[in-house]
Short mmCIF file of C-alpha atoms in Angstrom, two decimals:
data_model
loop_
_atom_site.label_atom_id
_atom_site.label_comp_id
_atom_site.label_asym_id
_atom_site.label_seq_id
_atom_site.Cartn_x
_atom_site.Cartn_y
_atom_site.Cartn_z
CA MET R 1 199.09 174.03 35.72
CA ALA R 2 202.84 173.57 35.38
CA SER R 3 204.31 173.47 31.89
CA GLN R 4 205.41 170.07 30.64
CA ALA R 5 207.79 168.71 28.03
CA GLU R 6 207.54 165.34 26.33
CA ILE R 7 210.81 163.49 26.85
CA LYS R 8 211.72 160.41 24.83
CA LEU R 9 213.95 157.94 26.65
CA ARG R 10 216.13 155.36 24.87
CA ALA R 11 217.31 152.12 26.48
CA PHE R 12 220.71 150.44 26.17
CA THR R 13 222.48 147.44 27.65
CA VAL R 14 225.68 147.80 29.68
CA SER R 15 228.15 144.92 29.58
CA GLN R 16 231.76 143.85 29.34
CA ASP R 17 233.18 141.35 26.86
CA GLU R 18 233.93 138.14 28.71
CA ASN R 19 236.50 137.24 26.03
CA ILE R 20 238.49 140.37 26.93
CA THR R 21 237.63 140.79 30.58
CA HIS R 22 238.05 137.58 32.58
CA GLN R 23 236.92 139.24 35.81
CA LEU R 24 233.81 141.29 35.12
CA SER R 25 233.35 144.48 37.17
CA ARG R 26 230.01 145.93 38.24
CA ILE R 27 229.92 149.45 36.87
CA LEU R 28 227.97 151.15 39.68
CA PRO R 29 230.49 150.77 42.54
CA VAL R 30 233.36 151.92 40.29
CA PHE R 31 231.29 154.80 38.93
CA ASN R 32 230.25 155.90 42.42
CA GLU R 33 233.80 155.88 43.73
CA LYS R 34 235.16 157.85 40.76
CA LEU R 35 232.51 160.57 40.89
CA ASN R 36 232.81 161.03 44.64
CA ASP R 37 236.61 161.28 44.39
CA THR R 38 236.71 163.94 41.65
CA LYS R 39 235.83 167.58 41.10
CA ALA R 40 233.79 168.57 38.06
CA LYS R 41 236.89 169.96 36.27
CA ASP R 42 238.66 166.58 36.71
CA ARG R 43 235.87 164.96 34.73
CA MET R 44 236.27 167.18 31.65
CA LEU R 45 237.14 165.13 28.55
CA LYS R 46 238.37 167.09 25.53
CA ARG R 47 236.48 165.83 22.50
CA SER R 48 239.23 166.40 19.95
CA SER R 49 243.02 166.68 20.00
CA ASN R 50 242.75 169.61 17.58
CA LYS R 51 243.99 172.73 19.39
CA GLU R 52 241.28 174.86 17.80
CA ASP R 53 238.51 172.60 19.09
CA LYS R 54 237.75 173.56 22.69
CA GLU R 55 234.72 171.36 23.34
CA HIS R 56 234.69 169.20 26.47
CA ASP R 57 232.20 166.74 27.97
CA LEU R 58 231.73 166.28 31.70
CA ILE R 59 229.29 164.85 34.21
CA SER R 60 228.28 167.99 36.07
CA SER R 61 225.93 166.53 38.69
CA TYR R 62 224.75 163.12 39.85
CA ILE R 63 222.60 161.25 42.38
CA PHE R 64 223.26 157.70 43.60
CA ASP R 65 220.87 155.40 45.37
CA ASN R 66 221.31 151.71 46.17
CA ASN R 67 220.75 150.51 42.62
CA THR R 68 221.04 153.41 40.17
CA ALA R 69 223.11 156.43 39.18
CA PHE R 70 221.38 159.48 37.70
CA GLY R 71 223.37 162.30 36.17
CA VAL R 72 223.74 165.19 33.75
CA MET R 73 226.18 164.99 30.83
CA LEU R 74 227.19 168.54 29.98
CA ARG R 75 229.00 169.85 26.91
CA VAL R 76 231.02 173.02 27.36
CA GLU R 77 233.44 175.03 25.27
CA LEU R 78 236.46 176.92 26.55
CA ASP R 79 237.54 180.44 25.58
CA SER R 80 234.39 181.58 23.83
CA THR R 81 231.49 183.91 24.53
CA SER R 82 228.26 183.63 26.59
CA PRO R 83 226.39 181.92 28.24
CA GLN R 84 229.14 180.79 30.56
CA VAL R 85 230.00 178.33 33.32
CA PRO R 86 231.86 180.01 36.20
CA ASN R 87 235.21 178.46 37.14
CA ALA R 88 234.00 178.25 40.73
CA LEU R 89 231.40 175.70 39.64
CA LEU R 90 234.00 173.59 37.84
CA ALA R 91 236.06 173.55 41.04
CA SER R 92 233.16 172.04 42.99
CA GLN R 93 232.36 168.33 43.17
CA SER R 94 229.13 168.84 41.28
CA PHE R 95 226.76 171.62 40.23
CA ALA R 96 223.19 171.97 39.00
CA LEU R 97 222.11 173.39 35.66
CA SER R 98 220.23 176.11 37.55
CA ASP R 99 223.61 177.36 38.83
CA LEU R 100 224.65 178.43 35.33
CA GLN R 101 224.92 182.17 34.80
CA GLY R 102 224.32 184.17 31.65
CA ASP R 103 226.09 187.46 32.40
CA ASN R 104 229.53 186.67 33.82
CA LYS R 105 232.89 186.81 32.06
CA GLU R 106 234.37 183.45 32.95
CA SER R 107 235.97 181.35 30.23
CA THR R 108 233.82 178.22 29.99
CA ILE R 109 230.51 178.30 28.12
CA TYR R 110 227.52 175.98 28.15
CA LYS R 111 226.72 174.22 24.84
CA ASN R 112 224.10 171.56 25.61
CA HIS R 113 223.28 168.72 27.99
CA TYR R 114 221.33 165.49 28.39
CA TYR R 115 220.40 163.19 31.26
CA PHE R 116 221.23 159.55 31.91
CA CYS R 117 220.35 156.91 34.48
CA LEU R 118 222.03 153.52 34.77
CA ASN R 119 222.27 150.40 36.83
CA ASP R 120 224.72 147.52 36.46
CA THR R 121 223.04 146.12 33.34
CA HIS R 122 221.16 148.92 31.58
CA LEU R 123 221.27 152.61 30.73
CA VAL R 124 218.44 154.97 29.80
CA THR R 125 218.94 158.49 28.48
CA ASN R 126 217.18 161.35 26.73
CA LEU R 127 220.14 161.70 24.35
CA PRO R 128 218.59 162.93 21.06
CA GLY R 129 217.76 160.27 18.48
CA ASN R 130 220.13 161.83 15.94
CA ALA R 131 223.11 161.26 18.24
CA THR R 132 224.85 157.94 18.85
CA ILE R 133 225.73 156.46 22.24
CA VAL R 134 229.38 156.05 21.15
CA GLY R 135 230.46 159.34 22.70
CA PHE R 136 228.95 158.47 26.10
CA GLN R 137 230.59 155.04 26.05
CA THR R 138 233.95 156.63 25.22
CA TYR R 139 233.52 159.09 28.07
CA ILE R 140 232.59 156.41 30.62
CA ASN R 141 235.57 154.21 29.72
CA TRP R 142 237.88 157.23 29.90
CA LEU R 143 236.49 158.34 33.26
CA LEU R 144 236.71 154.85 34.76
CA ASP R 145 240.12 154.03 33.23
CA SER R 146 238.54 150.96 31.68
CA ALA R 147 239.63 151.32 28.04
CA THR R 148 241.51 147.98 28.14
CA MET R 149 238.50 146.25 29.74
CA PRO R 150 235.77 148.44 28.25
CA TYR R 151 232.14 148.68 29.14
CA GLU R 152 230.02 148.24 26.02
CA ILE R 153 226.83 150.31 25.79
CA THR R 154 224.57 148.91 23.08
CA PRO R 155 221.10 149.94 21.87
CA LEU R 156 218.44 147.67 23.30
CA CYS R 157 216.21 146.13 20.63
CA LYS R 158 213.01 144.12 20.96
CA SER R 159 210.88 141.80 18.90
CA THR R 160 207.43 143.04 17.88
CA PRO R 161 204.22 141.04 18.40
CA ASP R 162 204.39 140.06 14.72
CA VAL R 163 208.11 139.87 14.00
CA LYS R 164 210.99 138.41 16.01
CA LEU R 165 214.46 139.93 15.63
CA SER R 166 215.58 136.62 14.12
CA ASP R 167 212.90 137.07 11.41
CA ILE R 168 214.50 140.28 10.12
CA LYS R 169 216.57 139.65 7.01
CA GLU R 170 217.62 143.17 5.94
CA ILE R 171 218.54 146.52 7.45
CA VAL R 172 218.28 149.38 4.95
CA PHE R 173 220.08 152.69 5.56
CA GLU R 174 218.94 155.58 3.38
CA ASP R 175 219.97 159.19 2.78
CA ASP R 176 220.80 160.95 6.07
CA SER R 177 221.61 157.78 7.96
CA ILE R 178 224.54 157.05 5.63
CA LEU R 179 225.41 160.44 4.12
CA LEU R 180 227.44 162.89 6.18
CA SER R 181 225.88 166.30 5.51
CA PRO R 182 227.93 169.53 5.83
CA GLN R 183 226.03 170.42 9.01
CA ARG R 184 227.16 167.16 10.61
CA SER R 185 230.71 167.11 9.32
CA SER R 186 232.39 167.99 12.62
CA LYS R 187 234.53 164.99 13.53
CA THR R 188 236.22 163.90 16.69
CA SER R 189 238.09 160.79 17.72
CA ASN R 190 234.81 159.57 19.25
CA ASP R 191 233.13 159.51 15.84
CA ASP R 192 235.51 157.24 13.88
CA THR R 193 233.18 154.24 14.01
CA THR R 194 230.28 156.32 12.76
CA ASP R 195 232.27 157.79 9.88
CA ARG R 196 233.30 154.37 8.58
CA LEU R 197 229.65 153.33 8.22
CA ILE R 198 228.48 156.69 6.88
CA ASN R 199 230.90 156.73 3.95
CA ILE R 200 230.39 153.19 2.62
CA ALA R 201 227.38 153.74 0.37
CA TRP R 202 228.37 157.22 -0.79
CA ALA R 203 231.87 156.06 -1.80
CA GLY R 204 230.27 153.42 -4.01
CA VAL R 205 227.97 155.96 -5.64
CA LYS R 206 230.84 158.34 -6.41
CA ALA R 207 233.00 155.57 -7.86
CA LEU R 208 230.16 154.42 -10.10
CA LEU R 209 229.10 157.82 -11.43
CA SER R 210 232.16 160.07 -11.33
CA GLU R 211 233.31 159.18 -14.84
CA THR R 212 229.88 159.56 -16.46
CA ILE R 213 228.29 162.55 -14.69
CA ASP R 214 229.99 165.95 -14.60
CA LEU R 215 228.79 167.10 -11.18
CA SER R 216 230.55 168.20 -8.04
CA GLU R 217 230.13 166.04 -4.93
CA GLU R 218 227.66 168.49 -3.41
CA GLU R 219 225.62 168.66 -6.63
CA LEU R 220 225.64 164.88 -6.86
CA LYS R 221 224.28 164.60 -3.32
CA ARG R 222 221.35 166.82 -4.26
CA VAL R 223 220.26 164.71 -7.24
CA VAL R 224 221.26 161.17 -6.23
CA SER R 225 220.04 159.14 -3.27
CA ALA R 226 222.12 156.31 -1.86
CA ARG R 227 221.26 153.44 0.39
CA LEU R 228 223.16 150.71 2.17
CA LEU R 229 221.48 147.32 2.52
CA LEU R 230 222.76 144.88 5.13
CA LYS R 231 221.57 141.28 4.92
CA ILE R 232 221.54 139.62 8.33
CA LYS R 233 220.87 136.13 9.61
CA LYS R 234 220.75 134.65 13.07
CA PRO R 235 223.39 131.90 13.34
CA ARG R 236 222.17 128.48 14.37
CA GLY R 237 222.80 127.77 18.01
CA MET R 238 222.98 131.45 19.02
CA SER R 239 220.59 132.32 21.83
CA GLU R 240 217.96 135.02 21.38
CA GLU R 241 219.67 137.06 24.12
CA ASP R 242 223.06 136.99 22.36
CA TYR R 243 221.47 137.77 19.01
CA GLN R 244 219.64 140.71 20.56
CA LYS R 245 223.01 142.14 21.66
CA LYS R 246 224.56 141.58 18.22
CA PHE R 247 221.56 143.21 16.55
CA GLY R 248 221.84 146.26 18.79
CA ALA R 249 225.56 146.53 18.09
CA ILE R 250 224.83 146.95 14.37
CA LEU R 251 222.79 150.06 15.18
CA LYS R 252 225.29 151.53 17.63
CA PRO R 253 227.13 153.82 15.16
CA VAL R 254 223.98 154.97 13.34
CA SER R 255 223.26 158.63 14.04
CA ASP R 256 219.74 158.90 12.59
CA ILE R 257 217.46 155.87 12.89
CA GLU R 258 214.59 157.77 11.27
CA HIS R 259 216.27 157.09 7.93
CA LEU R 260 216.56 153.34 8.26
CA HIS R 261 214.08 150.50 8.17
CA TYR R 262 213.99 146.72 8.44
CA VAL R 263 212.60 144.08 6.11
CA SER R 264 211.35 140.78 7.54
CA LYS R 265 211.63 137.39 5.88
CA SER R 266 207.98 137.76 4.84
CA GLY R 267 208.72 141.10 3.17
CA GLN R 268 207.14 143.27 5.86
CA ARG R 269 208.76 146.70 6.22
CA LEU R 270 209.34 147.91 9.78
CA LYS R 271 210.36 151.35 11.00
CA ALA R 272 213.44 151.45 13.21
CA GLU R 273 211.46 152.88 16.12
CA THR R 274 209.35 149.71 16.28
CA ILE R 275 212.47 147.71 17.17
CA ALA R 276 214.32 150.20 19.41
CA VAL R 277 213.30 150.15 23.08
CA THR R 278 212.05 153.67 23.84
CA LYS R 279 209.40 155.31 26.00
CA SER R 280 208.05 158.85 26.25
CA TYR R 281 207.19 160.68 29.46
CA ASN R 282 205.65 164.09 30.15
CA ILE R 283 207.97 165.91 32.56
CA GLU R 284 207.19 169.22 34.25
CA THR R 285 209.48 172.17 33.54
CA THR R 286 210.60 175.04 35.75
CA GLY R 287 210.04 178.73 35.10
CA ARG R 288 213.46 178.88 33.45
CA GLY R 289 212.65 175.97 31.17
CA PHE R 290 214.68 173.29 32.93
CA LEU R 291 213.20 169.83 33.43
CA ALA R 292 211.99 168.88 36.90
CA GLU R 293 214.96 166.60 37.58
CA GLU R 294 213.55 164.52 40.41
CA GLN R 295 210.45 163.71 38.36
CA LEU R 296 212.69 162.82 35.42
CA ARG R 297 214.95 160.67 37.64
CA GLN R 298 211.99 158.68 38.96
CA SER R 299 210.65 158.19 35.41
CA MET R 300 214.07 156.97 34.28
CA ILE R 301 214.31 154.53 37.18
CA SER R 302 210.85 153.20 36.31
CA PHE R 303 211.94 152.69 32.70
CA LEU R 304 215.14 151.02 33.87
CA ASN R 305 213.18 148.59 36.02
CA GLU R 306 211.03 147.63 33.04
CA GLN R 307 214.15 146.31 31.28
CA LYS R 308 214.68 143.60 33.92
CA SER R 309 212.10 141.44 32.20
CA ARG R 310 213.70 141.67 28.75
#
């Protein structure tokens, strides 16, 4: 029996702001044209303007059908050591993960990757839960030259059988969801939105305690917990659909939803995962440990189609 891996997919909405963009553009035709007109190296976006930071993101391979686009988002680093991506692959229009080599001396190395599948209204991805969608949105708007009329990619949220989104009165961020640990301190221009949220609660803690407790910042983090509480309320007259989008936008810059929860008007505490639209699939893996991509693509399309009814 083939080995399998459990893959958790997350769902997002794809839209443009009608207040900014008077003529909305379907993303799939534009996306298709851009990918077919570029080589892999043309799609490499440098993550930081810092000369010492050599990390780039690129869509390395993709498949289009009539209604969806499936692809691999690859992170690479230039001028480092193994395992590496040959320059010949970057000069091609696309390449598969199985084409990567581990014993050559080219100058581009593989860091990590994730998969995505989108249609004109939704996106699903196996992007890890401790990473935000902000970087992917930045990449897409850069690739499509749509920064002035941006596509917004927002976490898709749902009501539970017991609690509607409009019944939630508080979002509580605790510990890792608002504190930037040393291991996650690498910053790029894509992370500015995240950093603004992360530092709010901790700045308040430091200001309150710095004059009364003689501890360094790192020592203070080990003995003091901080949390950020957001009180929310659905405006009268706002549709459930619009409120769903606004609710998802609040969660967009949050990099670790495991450390946040919701409180309903009745006082019920809800884990973030009960609101986020996710689904897990068992996907077969190859002998080299790669996911069976066609099986994953079909699972992603199935999950995409489920969002039509939301």
